PDB file of C-alpha atoms in Angstrom:
ATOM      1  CA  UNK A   1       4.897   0.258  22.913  1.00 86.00           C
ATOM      2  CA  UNK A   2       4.393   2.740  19.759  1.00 94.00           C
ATOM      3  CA  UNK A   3       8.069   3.547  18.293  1.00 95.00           C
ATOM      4  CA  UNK A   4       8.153   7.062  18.081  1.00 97.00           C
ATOM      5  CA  UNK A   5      10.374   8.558  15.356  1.00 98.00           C
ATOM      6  CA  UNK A   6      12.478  11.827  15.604  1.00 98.00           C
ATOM      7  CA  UNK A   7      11.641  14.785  12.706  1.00 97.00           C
ATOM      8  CA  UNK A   8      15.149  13.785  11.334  1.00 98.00           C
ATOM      9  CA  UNK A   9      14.083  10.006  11.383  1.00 98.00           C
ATOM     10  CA  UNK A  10      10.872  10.659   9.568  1.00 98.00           C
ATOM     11  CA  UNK A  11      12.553  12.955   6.869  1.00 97.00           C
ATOM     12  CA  UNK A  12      14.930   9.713   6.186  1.00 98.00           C
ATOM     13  CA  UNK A  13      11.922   7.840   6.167  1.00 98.00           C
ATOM     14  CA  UNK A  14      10.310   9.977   3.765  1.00 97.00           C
ATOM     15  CA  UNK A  15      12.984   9.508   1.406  1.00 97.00           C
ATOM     16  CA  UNK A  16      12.658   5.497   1.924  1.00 98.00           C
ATOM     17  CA  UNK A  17       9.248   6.081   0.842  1.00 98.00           C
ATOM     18  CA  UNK A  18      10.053   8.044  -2.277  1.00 98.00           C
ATOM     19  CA  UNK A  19      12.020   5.232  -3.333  1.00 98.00           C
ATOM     20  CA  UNK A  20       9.302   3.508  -3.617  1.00 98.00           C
ATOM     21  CA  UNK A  21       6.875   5.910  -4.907  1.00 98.00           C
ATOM     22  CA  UNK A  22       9.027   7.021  -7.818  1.00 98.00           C
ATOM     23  CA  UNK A  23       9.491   2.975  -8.465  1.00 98.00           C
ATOM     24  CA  UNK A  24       6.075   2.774  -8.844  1.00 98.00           C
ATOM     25  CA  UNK A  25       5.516   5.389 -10.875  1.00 98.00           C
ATOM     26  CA  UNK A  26       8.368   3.977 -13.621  1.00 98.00           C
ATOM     27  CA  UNK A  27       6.528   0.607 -13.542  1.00 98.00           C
ATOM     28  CA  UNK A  28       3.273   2.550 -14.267  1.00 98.00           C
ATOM     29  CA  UNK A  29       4.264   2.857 -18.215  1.00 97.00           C
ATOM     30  CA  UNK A  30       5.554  -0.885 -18.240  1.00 98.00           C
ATOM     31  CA  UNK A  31       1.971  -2.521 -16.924  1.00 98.00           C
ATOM     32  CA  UNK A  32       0.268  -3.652 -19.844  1.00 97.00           C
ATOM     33  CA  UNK A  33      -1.244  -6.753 -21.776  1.00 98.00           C
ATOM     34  CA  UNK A  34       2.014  -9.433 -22.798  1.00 98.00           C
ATOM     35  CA  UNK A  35       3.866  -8.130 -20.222  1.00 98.00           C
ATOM     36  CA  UNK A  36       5.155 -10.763 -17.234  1.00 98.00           C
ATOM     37  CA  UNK A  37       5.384 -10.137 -13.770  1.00 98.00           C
ATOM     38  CA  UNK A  38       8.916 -11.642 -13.716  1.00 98.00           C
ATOM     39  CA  UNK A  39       9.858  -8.921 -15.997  1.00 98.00           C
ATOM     40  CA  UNK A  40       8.680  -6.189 -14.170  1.00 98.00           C
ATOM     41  CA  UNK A  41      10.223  -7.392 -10.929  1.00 98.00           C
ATOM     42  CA  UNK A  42      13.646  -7.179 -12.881  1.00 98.00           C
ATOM     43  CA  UNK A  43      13.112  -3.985 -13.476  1.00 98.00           C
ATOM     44  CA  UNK A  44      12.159  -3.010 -10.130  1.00 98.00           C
ATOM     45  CA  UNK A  45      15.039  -4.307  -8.629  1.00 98.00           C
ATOM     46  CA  UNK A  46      17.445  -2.237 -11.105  1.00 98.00           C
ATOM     47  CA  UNK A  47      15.487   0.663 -10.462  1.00 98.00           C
ATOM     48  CA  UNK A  48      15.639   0.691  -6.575  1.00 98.00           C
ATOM     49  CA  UNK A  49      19.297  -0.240  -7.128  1.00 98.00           C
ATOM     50  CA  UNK A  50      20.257   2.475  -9.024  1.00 98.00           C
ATOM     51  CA  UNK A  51      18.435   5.157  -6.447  1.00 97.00           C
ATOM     52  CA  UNK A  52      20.805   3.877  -3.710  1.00 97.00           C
ATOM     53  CA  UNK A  53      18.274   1.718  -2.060  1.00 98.00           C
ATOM     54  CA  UNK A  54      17.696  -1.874  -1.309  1.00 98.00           C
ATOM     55  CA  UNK A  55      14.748  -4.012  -2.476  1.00 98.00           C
ATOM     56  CA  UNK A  56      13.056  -4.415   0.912  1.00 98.00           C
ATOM     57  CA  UNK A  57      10.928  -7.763   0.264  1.00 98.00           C
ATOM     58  CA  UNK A  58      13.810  -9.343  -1.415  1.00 98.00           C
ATOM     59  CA  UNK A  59      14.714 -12.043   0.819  1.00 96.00           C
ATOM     60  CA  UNK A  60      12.756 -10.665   3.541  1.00 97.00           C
ATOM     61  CA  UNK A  61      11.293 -13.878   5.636  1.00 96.00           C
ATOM     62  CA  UNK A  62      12.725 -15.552   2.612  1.00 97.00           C
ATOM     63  CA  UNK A  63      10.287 -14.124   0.138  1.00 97.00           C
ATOM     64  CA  UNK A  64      11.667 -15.112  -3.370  1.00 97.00           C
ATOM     65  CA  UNK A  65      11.570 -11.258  -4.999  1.00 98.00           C
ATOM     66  CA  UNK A  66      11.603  -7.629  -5.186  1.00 98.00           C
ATOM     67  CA  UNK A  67       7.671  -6.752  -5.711  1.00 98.00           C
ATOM     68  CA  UNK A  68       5.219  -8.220  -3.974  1.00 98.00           C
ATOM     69  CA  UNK A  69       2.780  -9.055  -7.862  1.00 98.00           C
ATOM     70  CA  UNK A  70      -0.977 -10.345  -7.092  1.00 98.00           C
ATOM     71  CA  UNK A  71      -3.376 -10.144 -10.517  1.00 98.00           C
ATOM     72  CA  UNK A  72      -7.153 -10.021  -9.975  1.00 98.00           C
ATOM     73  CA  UNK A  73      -8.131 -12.798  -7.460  1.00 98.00           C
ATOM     74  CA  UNK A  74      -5.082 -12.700  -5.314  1.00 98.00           C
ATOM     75  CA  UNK A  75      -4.679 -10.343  -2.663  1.00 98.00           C
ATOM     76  CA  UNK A  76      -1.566 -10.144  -1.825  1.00 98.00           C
ATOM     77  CA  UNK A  77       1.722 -11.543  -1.670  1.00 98.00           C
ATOM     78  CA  UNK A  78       1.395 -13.242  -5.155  1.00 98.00           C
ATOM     79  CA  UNK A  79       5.296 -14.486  -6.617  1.00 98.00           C
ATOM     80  CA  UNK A  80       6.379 -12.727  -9.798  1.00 98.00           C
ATOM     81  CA  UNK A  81       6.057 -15.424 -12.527  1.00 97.00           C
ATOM     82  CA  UNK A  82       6.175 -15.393 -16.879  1.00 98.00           C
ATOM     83  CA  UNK A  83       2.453 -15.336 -17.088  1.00 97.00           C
ATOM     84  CA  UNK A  84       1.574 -12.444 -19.755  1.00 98.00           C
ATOM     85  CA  UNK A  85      -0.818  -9.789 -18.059  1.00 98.00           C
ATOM     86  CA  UNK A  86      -4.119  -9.867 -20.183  1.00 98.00           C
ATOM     87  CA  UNK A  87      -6.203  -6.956 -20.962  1.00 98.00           C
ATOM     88  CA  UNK A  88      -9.021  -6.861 -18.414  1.00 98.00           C
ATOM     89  CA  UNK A  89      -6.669  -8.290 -15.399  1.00 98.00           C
ATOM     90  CA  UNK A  90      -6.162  -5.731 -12.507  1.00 98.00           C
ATOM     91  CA  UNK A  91      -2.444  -6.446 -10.703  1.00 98.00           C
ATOM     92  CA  UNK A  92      -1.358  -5.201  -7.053  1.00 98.00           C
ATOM     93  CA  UNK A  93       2.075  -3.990  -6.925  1.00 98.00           C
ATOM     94  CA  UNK A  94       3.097  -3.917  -3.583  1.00 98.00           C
ATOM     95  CA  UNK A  95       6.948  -3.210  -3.140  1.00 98.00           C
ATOM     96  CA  UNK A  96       9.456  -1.878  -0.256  1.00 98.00           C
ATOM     97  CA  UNK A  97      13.244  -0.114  -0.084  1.00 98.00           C
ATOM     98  CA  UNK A  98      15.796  -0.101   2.142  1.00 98.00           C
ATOM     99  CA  UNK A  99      17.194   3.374   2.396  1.00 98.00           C
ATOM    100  CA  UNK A 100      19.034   4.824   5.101  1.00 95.00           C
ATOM    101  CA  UNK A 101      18.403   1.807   7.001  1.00 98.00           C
ATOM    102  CA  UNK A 102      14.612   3.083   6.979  1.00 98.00           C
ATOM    103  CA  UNK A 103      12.194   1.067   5.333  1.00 98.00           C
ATOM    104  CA  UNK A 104       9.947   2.475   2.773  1.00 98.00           C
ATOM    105  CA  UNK A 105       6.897   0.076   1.652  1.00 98.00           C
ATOM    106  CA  UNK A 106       3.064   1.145   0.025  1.00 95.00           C
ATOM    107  CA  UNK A 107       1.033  -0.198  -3.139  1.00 98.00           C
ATOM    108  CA  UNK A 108      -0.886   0.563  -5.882  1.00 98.00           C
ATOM    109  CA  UNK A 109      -3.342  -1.803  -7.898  1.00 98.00           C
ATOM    110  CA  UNK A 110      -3.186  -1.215 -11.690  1.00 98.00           C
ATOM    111  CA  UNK A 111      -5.762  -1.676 -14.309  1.00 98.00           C
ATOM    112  CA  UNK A 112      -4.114  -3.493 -17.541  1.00 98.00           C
ATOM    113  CA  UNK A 113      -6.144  -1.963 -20.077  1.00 97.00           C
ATOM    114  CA  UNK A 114      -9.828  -1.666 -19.780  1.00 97.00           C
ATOM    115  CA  UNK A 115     -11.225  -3.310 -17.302  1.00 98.00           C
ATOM    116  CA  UNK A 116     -15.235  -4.393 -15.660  1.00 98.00           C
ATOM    117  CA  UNK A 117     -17.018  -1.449 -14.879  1.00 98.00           C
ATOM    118  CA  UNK A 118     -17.558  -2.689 -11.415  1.00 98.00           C
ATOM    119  CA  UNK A 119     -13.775  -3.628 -10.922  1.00 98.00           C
ATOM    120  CA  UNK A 120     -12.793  -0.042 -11.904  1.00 98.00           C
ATOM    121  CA  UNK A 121     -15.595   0.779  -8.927  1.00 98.00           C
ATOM    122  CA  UNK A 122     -14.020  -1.786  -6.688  1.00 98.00           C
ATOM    123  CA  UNK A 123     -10.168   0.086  -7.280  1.00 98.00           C
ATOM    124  CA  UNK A 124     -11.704   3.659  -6.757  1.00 98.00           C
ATOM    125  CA  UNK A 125     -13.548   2.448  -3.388  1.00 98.00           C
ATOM    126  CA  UNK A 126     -10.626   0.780  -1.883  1.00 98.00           C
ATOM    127  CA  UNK A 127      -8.368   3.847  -2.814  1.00 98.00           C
ATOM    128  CA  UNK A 128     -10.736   6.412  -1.048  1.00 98.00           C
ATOM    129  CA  UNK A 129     -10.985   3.904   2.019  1.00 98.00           C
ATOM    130  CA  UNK A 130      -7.334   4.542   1.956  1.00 98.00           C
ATOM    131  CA  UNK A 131      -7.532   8.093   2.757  1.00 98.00           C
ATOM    132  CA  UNK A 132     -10.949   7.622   5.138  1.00 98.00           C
ATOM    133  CA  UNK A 133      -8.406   5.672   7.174  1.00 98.00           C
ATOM    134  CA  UNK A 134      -5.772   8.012   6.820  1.00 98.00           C
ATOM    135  CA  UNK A 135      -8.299  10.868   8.389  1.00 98.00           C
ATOM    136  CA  UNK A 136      -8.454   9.308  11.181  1.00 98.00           C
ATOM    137  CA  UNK A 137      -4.908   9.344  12.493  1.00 98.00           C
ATOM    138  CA  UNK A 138      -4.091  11.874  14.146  1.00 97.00           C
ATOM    139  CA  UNK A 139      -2.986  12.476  17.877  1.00 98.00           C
ATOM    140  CA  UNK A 140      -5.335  10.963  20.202  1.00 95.00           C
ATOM    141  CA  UNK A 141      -7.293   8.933  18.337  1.00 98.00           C
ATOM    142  CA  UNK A 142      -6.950   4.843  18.391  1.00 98.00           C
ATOM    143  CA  UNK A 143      -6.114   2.255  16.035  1.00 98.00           C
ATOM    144  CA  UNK A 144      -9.773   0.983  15.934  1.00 98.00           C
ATOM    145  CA  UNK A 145     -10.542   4.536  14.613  1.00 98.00           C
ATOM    146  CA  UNK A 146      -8.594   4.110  11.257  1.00 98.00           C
ATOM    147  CA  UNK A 147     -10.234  -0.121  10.935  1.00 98.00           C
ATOM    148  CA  UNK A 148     -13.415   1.237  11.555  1.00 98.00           C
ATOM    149  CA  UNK A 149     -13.225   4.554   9.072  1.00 98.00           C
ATOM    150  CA  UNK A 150     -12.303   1.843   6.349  1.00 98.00           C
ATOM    151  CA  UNK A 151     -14.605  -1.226   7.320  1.00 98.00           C
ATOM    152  CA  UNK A 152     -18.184   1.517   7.398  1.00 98.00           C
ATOM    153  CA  UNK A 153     -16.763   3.401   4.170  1.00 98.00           C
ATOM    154  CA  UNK A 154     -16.717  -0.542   1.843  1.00 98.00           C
ATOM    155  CA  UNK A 155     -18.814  -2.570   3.679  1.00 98.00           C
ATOM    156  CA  UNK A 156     -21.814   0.065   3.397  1.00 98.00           C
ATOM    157  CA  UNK A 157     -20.812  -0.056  -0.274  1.00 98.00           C
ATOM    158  CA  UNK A 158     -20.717  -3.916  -0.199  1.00 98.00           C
ATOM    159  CA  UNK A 159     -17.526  -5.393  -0.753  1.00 98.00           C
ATOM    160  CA  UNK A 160     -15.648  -7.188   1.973  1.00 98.00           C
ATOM    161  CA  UNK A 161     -12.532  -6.197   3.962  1.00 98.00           C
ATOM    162  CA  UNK A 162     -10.272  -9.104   4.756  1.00 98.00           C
ATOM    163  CA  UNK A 163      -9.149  -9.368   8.424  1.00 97.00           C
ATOM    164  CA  UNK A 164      -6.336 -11.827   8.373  1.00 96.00           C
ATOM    165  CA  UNK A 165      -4.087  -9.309   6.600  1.00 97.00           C
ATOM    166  CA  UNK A 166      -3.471  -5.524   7.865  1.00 98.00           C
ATOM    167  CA  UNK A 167      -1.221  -2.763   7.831  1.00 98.00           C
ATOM    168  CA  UNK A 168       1.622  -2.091  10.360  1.00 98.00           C
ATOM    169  CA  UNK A 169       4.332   0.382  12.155  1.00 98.00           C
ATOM    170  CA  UNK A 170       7.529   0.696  10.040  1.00 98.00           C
ATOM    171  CA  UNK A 171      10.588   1.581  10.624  1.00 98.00           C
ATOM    172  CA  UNK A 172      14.001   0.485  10.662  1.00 98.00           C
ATOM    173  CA  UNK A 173      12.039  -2.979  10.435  1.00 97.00           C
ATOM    174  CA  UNK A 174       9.536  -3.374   7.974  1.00 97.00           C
ATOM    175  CA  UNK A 175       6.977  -4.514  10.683  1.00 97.00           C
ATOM    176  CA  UNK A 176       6.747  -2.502  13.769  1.00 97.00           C
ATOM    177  CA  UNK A 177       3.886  -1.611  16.565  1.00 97.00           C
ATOM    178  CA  UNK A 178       0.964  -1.115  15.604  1.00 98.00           C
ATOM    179  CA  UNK A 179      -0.946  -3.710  13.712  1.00 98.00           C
ATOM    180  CA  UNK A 180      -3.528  -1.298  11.535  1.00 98.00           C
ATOM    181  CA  UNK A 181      -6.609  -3.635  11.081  1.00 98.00           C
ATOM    182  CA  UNK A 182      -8.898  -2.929   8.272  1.00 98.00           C
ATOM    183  CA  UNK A 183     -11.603  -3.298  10.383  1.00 98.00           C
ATOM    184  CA  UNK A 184     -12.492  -2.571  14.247  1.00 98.00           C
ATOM    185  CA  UNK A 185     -14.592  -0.491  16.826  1.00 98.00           C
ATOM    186  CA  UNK A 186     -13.871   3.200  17.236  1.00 97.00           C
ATOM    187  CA  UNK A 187     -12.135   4.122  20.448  1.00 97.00           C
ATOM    188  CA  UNK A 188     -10.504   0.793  20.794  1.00 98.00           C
ATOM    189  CA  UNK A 189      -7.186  -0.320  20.502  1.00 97.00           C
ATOM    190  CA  UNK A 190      -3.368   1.373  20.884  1.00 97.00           C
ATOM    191  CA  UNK A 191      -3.515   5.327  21.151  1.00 98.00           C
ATOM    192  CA  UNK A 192      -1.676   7.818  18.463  1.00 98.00           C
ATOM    193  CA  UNK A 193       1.071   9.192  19.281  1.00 98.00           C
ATOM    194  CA  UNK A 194       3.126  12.507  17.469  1.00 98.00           C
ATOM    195  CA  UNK A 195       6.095  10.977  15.512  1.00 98.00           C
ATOM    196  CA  UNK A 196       4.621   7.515  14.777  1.00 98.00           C
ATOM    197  CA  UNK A 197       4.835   5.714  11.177  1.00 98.00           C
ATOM    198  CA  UNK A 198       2.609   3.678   9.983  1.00 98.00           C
ATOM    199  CA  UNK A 199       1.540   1.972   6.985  1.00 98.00           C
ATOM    200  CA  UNK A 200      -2.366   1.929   6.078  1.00 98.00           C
ATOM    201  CA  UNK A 201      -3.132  -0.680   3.614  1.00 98.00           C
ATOM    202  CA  UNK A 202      -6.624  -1.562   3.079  1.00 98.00           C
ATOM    203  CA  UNK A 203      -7.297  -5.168   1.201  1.00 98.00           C
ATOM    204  CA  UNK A 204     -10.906  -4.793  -0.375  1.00 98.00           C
ATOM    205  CA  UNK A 205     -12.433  -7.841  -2.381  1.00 98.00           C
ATOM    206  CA  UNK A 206     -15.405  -7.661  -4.684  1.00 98.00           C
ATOM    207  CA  UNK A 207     -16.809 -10.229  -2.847  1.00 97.00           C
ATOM    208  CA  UNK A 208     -16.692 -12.293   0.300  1.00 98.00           C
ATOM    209  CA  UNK A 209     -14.066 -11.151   2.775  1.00 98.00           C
ATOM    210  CA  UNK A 210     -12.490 -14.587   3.138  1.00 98.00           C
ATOM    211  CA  UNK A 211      -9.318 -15.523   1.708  1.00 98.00           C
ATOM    212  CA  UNK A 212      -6.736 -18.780   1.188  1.00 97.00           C
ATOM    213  CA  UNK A 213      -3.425 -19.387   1.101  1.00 96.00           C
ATOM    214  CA  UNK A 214      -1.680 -21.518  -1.427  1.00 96.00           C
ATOM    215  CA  UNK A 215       0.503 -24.157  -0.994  1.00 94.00           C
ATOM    216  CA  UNK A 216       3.336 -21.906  -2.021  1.00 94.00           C
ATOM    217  CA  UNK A 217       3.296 -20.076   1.271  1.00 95.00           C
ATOM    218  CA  UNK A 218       2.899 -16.701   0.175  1.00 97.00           C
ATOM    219  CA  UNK A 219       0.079 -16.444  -2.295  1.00 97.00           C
ATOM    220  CA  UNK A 220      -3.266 -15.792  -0.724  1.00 98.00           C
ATOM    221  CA  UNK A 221      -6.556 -15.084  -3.110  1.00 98.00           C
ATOM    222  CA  UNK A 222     -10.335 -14.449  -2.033  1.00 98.00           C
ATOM    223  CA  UNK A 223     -12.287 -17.619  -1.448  1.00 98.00           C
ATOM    224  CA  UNK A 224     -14.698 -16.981  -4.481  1.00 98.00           C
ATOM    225  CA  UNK A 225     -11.764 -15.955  -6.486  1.00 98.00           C
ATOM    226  CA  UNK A 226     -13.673 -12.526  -7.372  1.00 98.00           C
ATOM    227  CA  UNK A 227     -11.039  -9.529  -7.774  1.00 98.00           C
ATOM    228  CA  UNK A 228      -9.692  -8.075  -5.097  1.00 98.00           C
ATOM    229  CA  UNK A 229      -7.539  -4.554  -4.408  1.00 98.00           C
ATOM    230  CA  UNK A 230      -5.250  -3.104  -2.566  1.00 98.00           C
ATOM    231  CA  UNK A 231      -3.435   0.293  -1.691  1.00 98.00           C
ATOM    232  CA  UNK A 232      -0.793   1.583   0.748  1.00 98.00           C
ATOM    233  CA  UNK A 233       0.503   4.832   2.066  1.00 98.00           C
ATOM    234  CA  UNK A 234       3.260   5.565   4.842  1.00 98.00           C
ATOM    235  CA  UNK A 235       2.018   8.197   6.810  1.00 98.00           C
ATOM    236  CA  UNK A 236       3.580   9.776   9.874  1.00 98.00           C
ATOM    237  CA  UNK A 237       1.938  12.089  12.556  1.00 98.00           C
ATOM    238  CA  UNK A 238       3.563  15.384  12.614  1.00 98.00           C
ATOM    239  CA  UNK A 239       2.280  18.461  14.503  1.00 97.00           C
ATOM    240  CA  UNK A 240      -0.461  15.719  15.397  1.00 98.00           C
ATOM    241  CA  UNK A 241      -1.962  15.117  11.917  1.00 97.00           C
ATOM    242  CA  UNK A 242      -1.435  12.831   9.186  1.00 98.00           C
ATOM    243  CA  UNK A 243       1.469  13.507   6.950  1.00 98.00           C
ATOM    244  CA  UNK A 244       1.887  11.344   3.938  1.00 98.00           C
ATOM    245  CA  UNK A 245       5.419  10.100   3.512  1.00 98.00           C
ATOM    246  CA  UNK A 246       4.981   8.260  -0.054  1.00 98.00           C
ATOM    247  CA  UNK A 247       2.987   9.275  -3.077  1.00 98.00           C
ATOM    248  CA  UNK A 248       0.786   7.992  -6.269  1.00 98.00           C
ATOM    249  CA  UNK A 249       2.002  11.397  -8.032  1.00 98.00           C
ATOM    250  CA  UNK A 250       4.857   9.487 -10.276  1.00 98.00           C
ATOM    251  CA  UNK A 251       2.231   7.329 -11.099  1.00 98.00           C
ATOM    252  CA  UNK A 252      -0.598   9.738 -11.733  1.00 98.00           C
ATOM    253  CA  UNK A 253       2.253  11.871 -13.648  1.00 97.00           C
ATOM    254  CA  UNK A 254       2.984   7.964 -15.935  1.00 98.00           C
ATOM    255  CA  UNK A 255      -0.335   7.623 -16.855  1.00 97.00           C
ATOM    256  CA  UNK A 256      -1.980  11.405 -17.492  1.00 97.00           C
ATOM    257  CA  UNK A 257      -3.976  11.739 -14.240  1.00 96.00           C
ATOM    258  CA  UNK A 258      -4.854  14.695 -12.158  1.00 95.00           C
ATOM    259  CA  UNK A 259      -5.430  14.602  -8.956  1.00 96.00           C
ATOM    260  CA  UNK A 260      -5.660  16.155  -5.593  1.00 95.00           C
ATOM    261  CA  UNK A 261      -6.564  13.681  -3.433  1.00 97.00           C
ATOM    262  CA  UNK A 262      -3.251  13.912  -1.431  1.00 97.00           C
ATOM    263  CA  UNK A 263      -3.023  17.468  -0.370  1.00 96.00           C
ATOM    264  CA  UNK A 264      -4.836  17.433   2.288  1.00 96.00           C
ATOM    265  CA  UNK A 265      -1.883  15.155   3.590  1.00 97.00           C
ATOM    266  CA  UNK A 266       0.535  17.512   3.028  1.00 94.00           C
ATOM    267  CA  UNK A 267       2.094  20.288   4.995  1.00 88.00           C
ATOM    268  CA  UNK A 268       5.040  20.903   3.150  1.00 79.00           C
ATOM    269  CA  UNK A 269       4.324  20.944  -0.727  1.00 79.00           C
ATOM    270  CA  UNK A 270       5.885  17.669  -2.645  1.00 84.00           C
ATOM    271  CA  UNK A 271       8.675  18.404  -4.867  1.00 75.00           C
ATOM    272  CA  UNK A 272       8.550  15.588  -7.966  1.00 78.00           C
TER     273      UNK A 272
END
């Protein structure tokens, strides 16, 4: 069964989020060439800290840190380390908070510097995916209706969507009901309900769609090590449409972007 959150619930929520969001958005100065993952996990953690929150991933099923840190080939899950980021590299931050015992938890994959013309093009397709999926959840509709809005939009525009990996419910747990697949049939799967939270986290490779794990347990990279993306929203369903709980905005507002893209998500302006 769907857990179905309360208006109250989801406004705690959306504060979860924001924790997250505005964590984000301070790391967005700090990504660039010479700079370690390890470091800007540290800082992470002292940022969520000082909002009041808890760093979600931090010991969750024993994972070793605060972000979640996966450069170019890996997809997700990669372990903070003291390699330098080098100019060119791309780097998924994917990181979660514990406030008001609500979870917050969404990503964002960075260019470090310039980078390929056709991994910019892989970042911008995965991030509009995001909000094709997004679209589609709304009162009614079915999980396979979000998989599928993301699977037609990049595999028509030939990358691959990995299917061992997918986006979830969240809550007072960080995993909840529904699994959000990347990938599916429209019309298929659990129906929408008002007051559910979910995150939508499409995982887009320039490549084939299959992955590996390392013998680390966590680390998982594409099978022809070719770049891979990812980005992650929390959105609830309020009034029976998509409301976005987290934003890019603090990151847009880091690094000198304007954008719009998240409006349509909104029916209550956002107050940075």
């Amino acid at each position: 069964m769907i857990p179905q959150k309360t208006r109250e619930e989801i406004e705690l929520m959306r504060e979860s989020a924001l924790v997250v969001s505005k964590t984000l958005g301070m790391l967005a100065k700090e990504v660039k060439p010479g700079v370690t993952t390890l470091y800007l996990d540290k800082l992470a953690e002292e940022f969520i800290r000082e909002q009041g929150a808890i760093p979600g991933f931090l010991g969750l099923y024993d994972f070793p840190n605060t972000l979640c840190m996966s450069p170019n080939s890996q997809v997700v899950h990669g372990i903070p380390n003291k390699t330098p980021l080098q100019e060119g590299d791309i780097i998924s931050i994917d990181c979660g908070a514990i406030k008001n015992e609500f979870y917050g938890d969404h990503a964002y994959t960075f260019a470090v510097g310039e980078i390929a013309p056709e991994t910019q093009k892989l970042l911008n397709t995965t991030k509009e995916s995001l909000y094709e999926g997004i679209r589609q959840l709304k009162v009614g509709n079915r999980v396979g209706d979000v998989g599928y809005a993301i699977q037609k939009y990049t595999e028509d525009r030939g990358y691959g969507v990995v299917r061992e990996l997918v986006g979830h419910g969240i809550g007072k747990t960080m995993h909840e009901d529904p699994e959000m697949p990347n990938y599916g049939k429209r019309g298929r799967g659990k129906k929408f309900i008002e007051g559910m939270v979910v995150a939508i986290e499409p995982m887009i490779n320039l490549g084939t769609h299959k992955i590996r794990q390392h013998s680390d347990g966590w680390t998982i990279t594409t099978l022809d090590n070719k770049p891979s993306a990812h980005f992650e929203h929390d959105v609830a369903i309020i009034n029976g449409k998509p409301e976005l709980l987290s934003t890019f905005k603090y990151i847009y507002n880091a690094l000198g972007i304007e954008s719009k893209e998240e409006d349509e998500f909104r029916q209550q302006p956002l107050v940075l």
